[in-house]
């Protein structure tokens, strides 16, 4: 008698046998629906579960809009969230990395979609992550109108997951940044970061590993918090203060989101070839986490400045006569603006020139 193939068993194979739990995925969508609904805004009801999300630009108040899109991830900061079991804030990081890139072009973030990929779906973890995404959307004024949860056995290790985010914003035609009237003498106003944000974590994790530190140990730079909790401080979302300052003053000429590459690599992205940023390092109030990284890892200042934000997460360029008005508008919106330098003629020394030394807190 011929042997029966495993495929011939009475019930037959199911998707669940292959490691994909459709019921768990459906339950997750139902659990996420109220989180998304809480992000509703003019133009979107933030309902999820359909094949695509809808947005009405006219209902959002735009007459002749230009759409601006951005996508990003959280990088290896996810490893820290996974290893510590703290999944509540990386969703905020995900939104921040996308919407901050929109607002620097003068665009108002309108809606957001996420992609959550894992080997085996843990509904509790996924819900905590997406709750953070919804919180980030509320902070940015963007509607969470959809997303994708991908369960892919064999692609990810046990407990691992990955995130990607996609944001779309809009600006009225003729208002996009950077403007074409940037000039030598314009003031550079910096907005403080909350810490490492979401860049440079491969170096941070290497430093922690080399030092034999535990994520649950007290943070060497932040008394009262564990190392993991302190490093997971979420990326700041600058959208509402910047939009408020743009609308109140109309004076911001350019904005730069200081992400991977630091001031050194991000400021040139918004400058014309004839201009350079002249930064006074002693004007930067550098959070203690960066002093610890520099000291514990023996990281030289130039490497710090091209890897980390070093305390400045956003930079605005404004004319000198308008600098006080823009700073006041940002301060009224809850920011702590500080003049960190000026624009000057570009020379052989490059697009960013530094003077002074970093002032670690």
CSV table of C-alpha atoms in Angstrom, one decimal:
chain,number,residue,atom,x,y,z
A,1,UNK,CA,0.0,0.0,0.0
A,2,UNK,CA,1.4,3.4,-0.9
A,3,UNK,CA,2.2,5.7,1.9
A,4,UNK,CA,0.0,8.7,2.4
A,5,UNK,CA,1.5,12.1,1.7
A,6,UNK,CA,1.3,14.7,4.5
A,7,UNK,CA,-0.8,16.7,2.0
A,8,UNK,CA,-3.5,14.0,2.0
A,9,UNK,CA,-4.5,14.3,5.6
A,10,UNK,CA,-8.2,14.8,6.0
A,11,UNK,CA,-8.3,18.5,7.0
A,12,UNK,CA,-5.6,19.6,4.5
A,13,UNK,CA,-3.1,22.3,5.1
A,14,UNK,CA,-4.2,25.8,6.1
A,15,UNK,CA,-2.5,29.1,6.0
A,16,UNK,CA,-2.2,28.9,9.8
A,17,UNK,CA,-0.2,25.6,9.4
A,18,UNK,CA,2.3,27.7,7.3
A,19,UNK,CA,2.6,30.2,10.1
A,20,UNK,CA,0.1,32.9,9.1
A,21,UNK,CA,-2.8,33.6,11.4
A,22,UNK,CA,-5.5,35.3,9.4
A,23,UNK,CA,-7.9,35.5,12.3
A,24,UNK,CA,-5.3,37.3,14.5
A,25,UNK,CA,-4.7,39.8,11.6
A,26,UNK,CA,-8.4,40.5,11.3
A,27,UNK,CA,-8.7,41.0,15.1
A,28,UNK,CA,-5.8,43.4,15.0
A,29,UNK,CA,-7.5,45.5,12.3
A,30,UNK,CA,-10.6,45.7,14.5
A,31,UNK,CA,-8.6,46.7,17.5
A,32,UNK,CA,-6.8,49.4,15.5
A,33,UNK,CA,-9.9,51.0,14.0
A,34,UNK,CA,-10.6,53.3,17.0
A,35,UNK,CA,-7.0,54.3,17.2
A,36,UNK,CA,-7.1,55.4,13.5
A,37,UNK,CA,-10.5,57.1,14.0
A,38,UNK,CA,-9.0,59.3,16.7
A,39,UNK,CA,-6.8,60.9,14.1
A,40,UNK,CA,-9.6,62.1,11.9
A,41,UNK,CA,-9.2,65.6,10.5
A,42,UNK,CA,-10.8,67.8,7.8
A,43,UNK,CA,-10.4,65.8,4.5
A,44,UNK,CA,-10.3,62.3,6.0
A,45,UNK,CA,-12.5,60.3,8.4
A,46,UNK,CA,-9.4,58.1,9.1
A,47,UNK,CA,-11.4,54.9,8.7
A,48,UNK,CA,-9.3,51.8,7.9
A,49,UNK,CA,-9.9,48.4,6.5
A,50,UNK,CA,-10.7,49.2,2.9
A,51,UNK,CA,-8.4,48.7,-0.1
A,52,UNK,CA,-7.2,52.3,-0.1
A,53,UNK,CA,-7.5,55.4,2.0
A,54,UNK,CA,-9.3,58.5,0.7
A,55,UNK,CA,-8.5,62.2,1.3
A,56,UNK,CA,-10.5,65.3,0.1
A,57,UNK,CA,-8.1,68.2,-0.5
A,58,UNK,CA,-11.0,70.7,-1.0
A,59,UNK,CA,-12.4,69.7,2.4
A,60,UNK,CA,-9.0,70.3,3.9
A,61,UNK,CA,-9.1,73.9,2.7
A,62,UNK,CA,-6.7,73.9,-0.2
A,63,UNK,CA,-7.4,75.7,-3.4
A,64,UNK,CA,-4.4,75.1,-5.6
A,65,UNK,CA,-2.2,72.6,-3.7
A,66,UNK,CA,1.1,70.9,-4.5
A,67,UNK,CA,1.3,67.4,-3.0
A,68,UNK,CA,4.5,66.5,-1.1
A,69,UNK,CA,5.3,62.9,-0.1
A,70,UNK,CA,7.8,61.3,2.2
A,71,UNK,CA,8.6,57.9,3.5
A,72,UNK,CA,11.0,56.6,6.1
A,73,UNK,CA,11.6,54.1,8.8
A,74,UNK,CA,13.1,54.0,12.4
A,75,UNK,CA,16.3,52.1,11.6
A,76,UNK,CA,18.0,50.0,14.2
A,77,UNK,CA,16.3,51.9,17.1
A,78,UNK,CA,13.7,49.1,16.5
A,79,UNK,CA,16.3,46.6,17.8
A,80,UNK,CA,16.3,48.5,21.1
A,81,UNK,CA,12.5,48.5,21.3
A,82,UNK,CA,12.4,44.8,20.6
A,83,UNK,CA,15.2,43.9,23.1
A,84,UNK,CA,13.7,46.0,25.9
A,85,UNK,CA,10.0,45.1,25.1
A,86,UNK,CA,9.2,48.8,25.0
A,87,UNK,CA,7.1,49.1,21.8
A,88,UNK,CA,5.0,52.2,22.7
A,89,UNK,CA,7.0,55.0,21.3
A,90,UNK,CA,8.7,53.8,18.1
A,91,UNK,CA,5.5,54.6,16.3
A,92,UNK,CA,5.9,58.2,17.2
A,93,UNK,CA,9.4,58.0,15.8
A,94,UNK,CA,8.1,56.6,12.6
A,95,UNK,CA,5.6,59.4,12.1
A,96,UNK,CA,8.2,62.1,13.1
A,97,UNK,CA,10.7,60.9,10.6
A,98,UNK,CA,8.2,61.4,7.8
A,99,UNK,CA,6.2,64.4,8.8
A,100,UNK,CA,9.2,66.5,9.8
A,101,UNK,CA,10.5,65.9,6.2
A,102,UNK,CA,7.2,67.3,4.9
A,103,UNK,CA,7.1,70.4,6.9
A,104,UNK,CA,10.6,71.5,6.0
A,105,UNK,CA,9.2,72.0,2.5
A,106,UNK,CA,6.4,74.2,3.8
A,107,UNK,CA,3.8,71.4,3.5
A,108,UNK,CA,1.1,70.6,6.0
A,109,UNK,CA,1.0,66.8,6.7
A,110,UNK,CA,-2.4,65.4,5.7
A,111,UNK,CA,-2.4,61.7,6.0
A,112,UNK,CA,-0.2,58.8,7.0
A,113,UNK,CA,0.0,55.0,6.2
A,114,UNK,CA,2.2,52.5,7.9
A,115,UNK,CA,3.7,49.1,7.1
A,116,UNK,CA,4.3,46.6,9.9
A,117,UNK,CA,6.2,43.4,8.9
A,118,UNK,CA,7.0,40.5,11.2
A,119,UNK,CA,7.6,36.7,11.1
A,120,UNK,CA,4.8,35.8,13.5
A,121,UNK,CA,2.2,38.3,14.4
A,122,UNK,CA,1.9,39.3,18.1
A,123,UNK,CA,-1.3,41.3,18.2
A,124,UNK,CA,-0.4,43.0,21.5
A,125,UNK,CA,3.0,44.2,20.2
A,126,UNK,CA,1.5,45.3,16.9
A,127,UNK,CA,-1.3,47.2,18.7
A,128,UNK,CA,1.2,49.0,20.9
A,129,UNK,CA,3.3,50.0,18.0
A,130,UNK,CA,0.3,51.3,16.0
A,131,UNK,CA,-1.0,53.1,19.1
A,132,UNK,CA,2.3,55.1,19.0
A,133,UNK,CA,1.8,55.7,15.3
A,134,UNK,CA,-1.7,57.1,16.0
A,135,UNK,CA,-0.3,59.3,18.7
A,136,UNK,CA,2.3,60.7,16.3
A,137,UNK,CA,-0.4,61.4,13.8
A,138,UNK,CA,-2.4,63.3,16.3
A,139,UNK,CA,0.7,65.3,17.2
A,140,UNK,CA,1.3,66.1,13.6
A,141,UNK,CA,-2.4,66.8,12.7
A,142,UNK,CA,-2.3,64.0,10.1
A,143,UNK,CA,-5.0,61.3,9.6
A,144,UNK,CA,-4.0,57.7,9.8
A,145,UNK,CA,-6.0,56.4,6.9
A,146,UNK,CA,-4.5,53.0,6.3
A,147,UNK,CA,-1.6,50.6,6.5
A,148,UNK,CA,-0.4,47.0,6.0
A,149,UNK,CA,0.4,44.3,8.4
A,150,UNK,CA,2.6,41.6,6.8
A,151,UNK,CA,3.1,38.3,8.5
A,152,UNK,CA,6.0,36.5,6.8
A,153,UNK,CA,7.2,33.3,8.5
A,154,UNK,CA,10.9,32.7,7.8
A,155,UNK,CA,11.7,36.3,6.9
A,156,UNK,CA,12.2,37.6,10.4
A,157,UNK,CA,13.5,36.1,13.6
A,158,UNK,CA,11.3,35.4,16.7
A,159,UNK,CA,10.0,38.7,18.1
A,160,UNK,CA,11.5,40.8,15.3
A,161,UNK,CA,9.5,43.3,13.2
A,162,UNK,CA,10.1,46.2,10.8
A,163,UNK,CA,8.4,49.4,10.3
A,164,UNK,CA,8.0,51.8,7.4
A,165,UNK,CA,5.9,54.9,7.1
A,166,UNK,CA,4.4,57.0,4.3
A,167,UNK,CA,3.2,60.5,4.7
A,168,UNK,CA,1.6,62.9,2.2
A,169,UNK,CA,1.2,66.7,2.8
A,170,UNK,CA,0.3,69.7,0.7
A,171,UNK,CA,1.2,73.4,0.3
A,172,UNK,CA,-0.5,76.0,-1.8
A,173,UNK,CA,1.3,76.6,-5.1
A,174,UNK,CA,4.0,79.3,-4.7
A,175,UNK,CA,4.6,78.7,-0.9
A,176,UNK,CA,7.0,75.7,-1.0
A,177,UNK,CA,10.4,75.9,0.7
A,178,UNK,CA,13.2,76.6,0.4
A,179,UNK,CA,12.6,80.1,-1.1
A,180,UNK,CA,14.9,81.5,-3.7
A,181,UNK,CA,15.9,84.6,-1.7
A,182,UNK,CA,18.3,83.0,0.8
A,183,UNK,CA,21.2,85.4,1.3
A,184,UNK,CA,24.4,85.9,3.2
A,185,UNK,CA,23.6,87.3,6.6
A,186,UNK,CA,20.4,85.3,7.1
A,187,UNK,CA,20.1,84.0,10.6
A,188,UNK,CA,20.0,80.2,11.4
A,189,UNK,CA,17.6,79.4,14.2
A,190,UNK,CA,17.8,76.0,15.8
A,191,UNK,CA,15.1,74.0,17.6
A,192,UNK,CA,16.1,71.6,20.3
A,193,UNK,CA,16.0,67.9,19.9
A,194,UNK,CA,14.7,65.4,22.5
A,195,UNK,CA,17.9,63.3,22.3
A,196,UNK,CA,19.2,60.9,19.7
A,197,UNK,CA,15.9,60.8,17.8
A,198,UNK,CA,16.1,58.0,15.2
A,199,UNK,CA,19.6,58.2,13.7
A,200,UNK,CA,22.9,56.8,14.8
A,201,UNK,CA,21.6,53.8,16.7
A,202,UNK,CA,24.0,51.4,15.0
A,203,UNK,CA,26.8,53.3,16.6
A,204,UNK,CA,25.0,53.6,19.9
A,205,UNK,CA,24.2,49.9,20.0
A,206,UNK,CA,27.9,49.1,19.2
A,207,UNK,CA,29.0,51.4,22.0
A,208,UNK,CA,26.6,49.8,24.5
A,209,UNK,CA,27.7,46.3,23.5
A,210,UNK,CA,31.4,47.2,23.7
A,211,UNK,CA,30.9,48.6,27.2
A,212,UNK,CA,28.9,45.5,28.3
A,213,UNK,CA,26.0,47.6,29.5
A,214,UNK,CA,22.5,46.3,30.0
A,215,UNK,CA,19.4,48.2,28.8
A,216,UNK,CA,17.8,48.0,32.2
A,217,UNK,CA,20.8,49.5,34.0
A,218,UNK,CA,20.6,53.1,35.0
A,219,UNK,CA,21.4,55.5,32.2
A,220,UNK,CA,24.9,57.0,32.7
A,221,UNK,CA,23.6,60.4,31.4
A,222,UNK,CA,20.0,60.4,32.9
A,223,UNK,CA,19.6,59.7,36.5
A,224,UNK,CA,16.3,58.0,37.3
A,225,UNK,CA,15.8,56.2,34.0
A,226,UNK,CA,17.1,53.0,32.6
A,227,UNK,CA,19.5,53.2,29.7
A,228,UNK,CA,16.9,51.6,27.3
A,229,UNK,CA,14.1,54.0,28.3
A,230,UNK,CA,16.3,57.1,28.0
A,231,UNK,CA,17.6,56.1,24.5
A,232,UNK,CA,14.0,55.3,23.4
A,233,UNK,CA,12.9,58.9,24.0
A,234,UNK,CA,10.9,59.6,20.8
A,235,UNK,CA,11.8,61.9,18.0
A,236,UNK,CA,10.3,65.3,18.4
A,237,UNK,CA,7.5,66.3,15.9
A,238,UNK,CA,8.0,69.9,14.9
A,239,UNK,CA,5.0,70.2,12.6
A,240,UNK,CA,2.5,72.4,14.5
A,241,UNK,CA,5.0,75.0,15.8
A,242,UNK,CA,6.6,75.4,12.4
A,243,UNK,CA,3.3,75.7,10.6
A,244,UNK,CA,2.2,78.2,13.2
A,245,UNK,CA,5.3,80.3,12.7
A,246,UNK,CA,5.1,80.1,8.9
A,247,UNK,CA,1.5,81.3,9.0
A,248,UNK,CA,2.0,84.0,11.5
A,249,UNK,CA,5.2,85.5,10.0
A,250,UNK,CA,5.6,84.3,6.4
A,251,UNK,CA,9.3,84.9,7.1
A,252,UNK,CA,10.9,81.5,7.1
A,253,UNK,CA,13.0,81.0,4.0
A,254,UNK,CA,14.2,77.5,4.5
A,255,UNK,CA,14.1,74.6,6.9
A,256,UNK,CA,16.3,71.6,7.5
A,257,UNK,CA,15.4,68.5,9.4
A,258,UNK,CA,18.6,67.3,11.2
A,259,UNK,CA,18.5,63.5,10.8
A,260,UNK,CA,21.2,61.0,9.7
A,261,UNK,CA,24.2,63.1,8.6
A,262,UNK,CA,23.7,65.7,11.3
A,263,UNK,CA,24.1,69.4,10.6
A,264,UNK,CA,27.0,68.6,8.4
A,265,UNK,CA,25.0,66.7,5.7
A,266,UNK,CA,21.5,68.1,6.1
A,267,UNK,CA,22.0,71.9,6.0
A,268,UNK,CA,23.5,71.8,2.5
A,269,UNK,CA,20.4,70.1,1.2
A,270,UNK,CA,18.5,73.4,1.4
A,271,UNK,CA,21.2,75.9,0.5
A,272,UNK,CA,22.1,77.2,-2.9
A,273,UNK,CA,25.6,76.5,-4.1
A,274,UNK,CA,26.9,80.0,-3.4
A,275,UNK,CA,26.0,79.9,0.3
A,276,UNK,CA,27.4,78.1,3.4
A,277,UNK,CA,26.1,77.7,6.9
A,278,UNK,CA,28.3,79.1,9.6
A,279,UNK,CA,27.6,77.4,12.9
A,280,UNK,CA,28.8,78.5,16.3
A,281,UNK,CA,29.0,75.3,18.2
A,282,UNK,CA,29.0,76.9,21.6
A,283,UNK,CA,25.5,78.1,20.9
A,284,UNK,CA,24.3,74.5,20.8
A,285,UNK,CA,23.0,73.2,24.2
A,286,UNK,CA,24.0,69.6,23.7
A,287,UNK,CA,22.0,67.1,25.7
A,288,UNK,CA,24.0,64.8,28.1
A,289,UNK,CA,23.4,61.7,26.0
A,290,UNK,CA,25.7,63.1,23.3
A,291,UNK,CA,28.4,63.9,25.9
A,292,UNK,CA,28.2,60.3,27.0
A,293,UNK,CA,28.4,59.0,23.4
A,294,UNK,CA,31.4,61.2,22.6
A,295,UNK,CA,33.2,60.2,25.8
A,296,UNK,CA,32.4,56.5,26.1
A,297,UNK,CA,33.0,55.9,22.4
A,298,UNK,CA,35.9,58.3,21.9
A,299,UNK,CA,33.9,59.8,19.1
A,300,UNK,CA,35.5,62.9,17.6
A,301,UNK,CA,33.5,66.1,17.2
A,302,UNK,CA,33.4,66.0,13.4
A,303,UNK,CA,32.0,62.4,13.5
A,304,UNK,CA,29.5,63.5,16.1
A,305,UNK,CA,28.3,66.3,13.9
A,306,UNK,CA,27.9,64.2,10.9
A,307,UNK,CA,26.2,61.3,12.7
A,308,UNK,CA,23.9,62.8,15.3
A,309,UNK,CA,21.7,65.9,15.7
A,310,UNK,CA,23.8,67.0,18.7
A,311,UNK,CA,20.9,68.7,20.3
A,312,UNK,CA,19.4,70.5,17.2
A,313,UNK,CA,16.6,68.7,15.4
A,314,UNK,CA,15.4,71.4,13.1
A,315,UNK,CA,17.0,74.6,11.6
A,316,UNK,CA,15.2,77.6,10.1
A,317,UNK,CA,16.8,80.2,8.0
A,318,UNK,CA,15.3,83.8,8.2
A,319,UNK,CA,16.4,87.3,7.3
A,320,UNK,CA,18.0,89.1,10.2
A,321,UNK,CA,15.2,91.7,10.6
A,322,UNK,CA,12.6,88.9,10.8
A,323,UNK,CA,14.6,86.7,13.3
A,324,UNK,CA,13.1,88.0,16.4
A,325,UNK,CA,9.5,87.7,15.1
A,326,UNK,CA,10.1,84.1,14.0
A,327,UNK,CA,11.8,83.2,17.3
A,328,UNK,CA,8.9,84.7,19.2
A,329,UNK,CA,6.3,82.8,17.1
A,330,UNK,CA,8.2,79.5,17.7
A,331,UNK,CA,8.5,80.3,21.5
A,332,UNK,CA,4.8,81.0,21.7
A,333,UNK,CA,4.2,77.6,20.1
A,334,UNK,CA,6.3,75.9,22.8
A,335,UNK,CA,9.7,75.7,21.2
A,336,UNK,CA,13.0,77.0,22.6
A,337,UNK,CA,14.6,78.6,19.6
A,338,UNK,CA,18.2,79.6,19.6
A,339,UNK,CA,20.3,81.5,17.0
A,340,UNK,CA,23.1,79.1,16.1
A,341,UNK,CA,24.7,80.8,13.2
A,342,UNK,CA,24.3,82.6,9.9
A,343,UNK,CA,24.6,82.1,6.2
A,344,UNK,CA,27.7,83.3,4.5
A,345,UNK,CA,29.5,83.0,1.1
A,346,UNK,CA,30.6,79.5,0.3
A,347,UNK,CA,34.3,79.1,0.2
A,348,UNK,CA,36.7,76.2,-0.3
A,349,UNK,CA,36.0,75.1,3.3
A,350,UNK,CA,32.7,73.7,2.2
A,351,UNK,CA,28.9,74.1,2.7
A,352,UNK,CA,29.0,74.0,6.6
A,353,UNK,CA,31.7,75.8,8.7
A,354,UNK,CA,32.0,75.4,12.4
A,355,UNK,CA,33.5,77.7,15.0
A,356,UNK,CA,33.9,77.2,18.8
A,357,UNK,CA,33.4,73.9,20.6
A,358,UNK,CA,30.3,71.8,21.5
A,359,UNK,CA,28.9,72.9,24.8
A,360,UNK,CA,27.8,69.7,26.5
A,361,UNK,CA,25.2,70.2,29.2
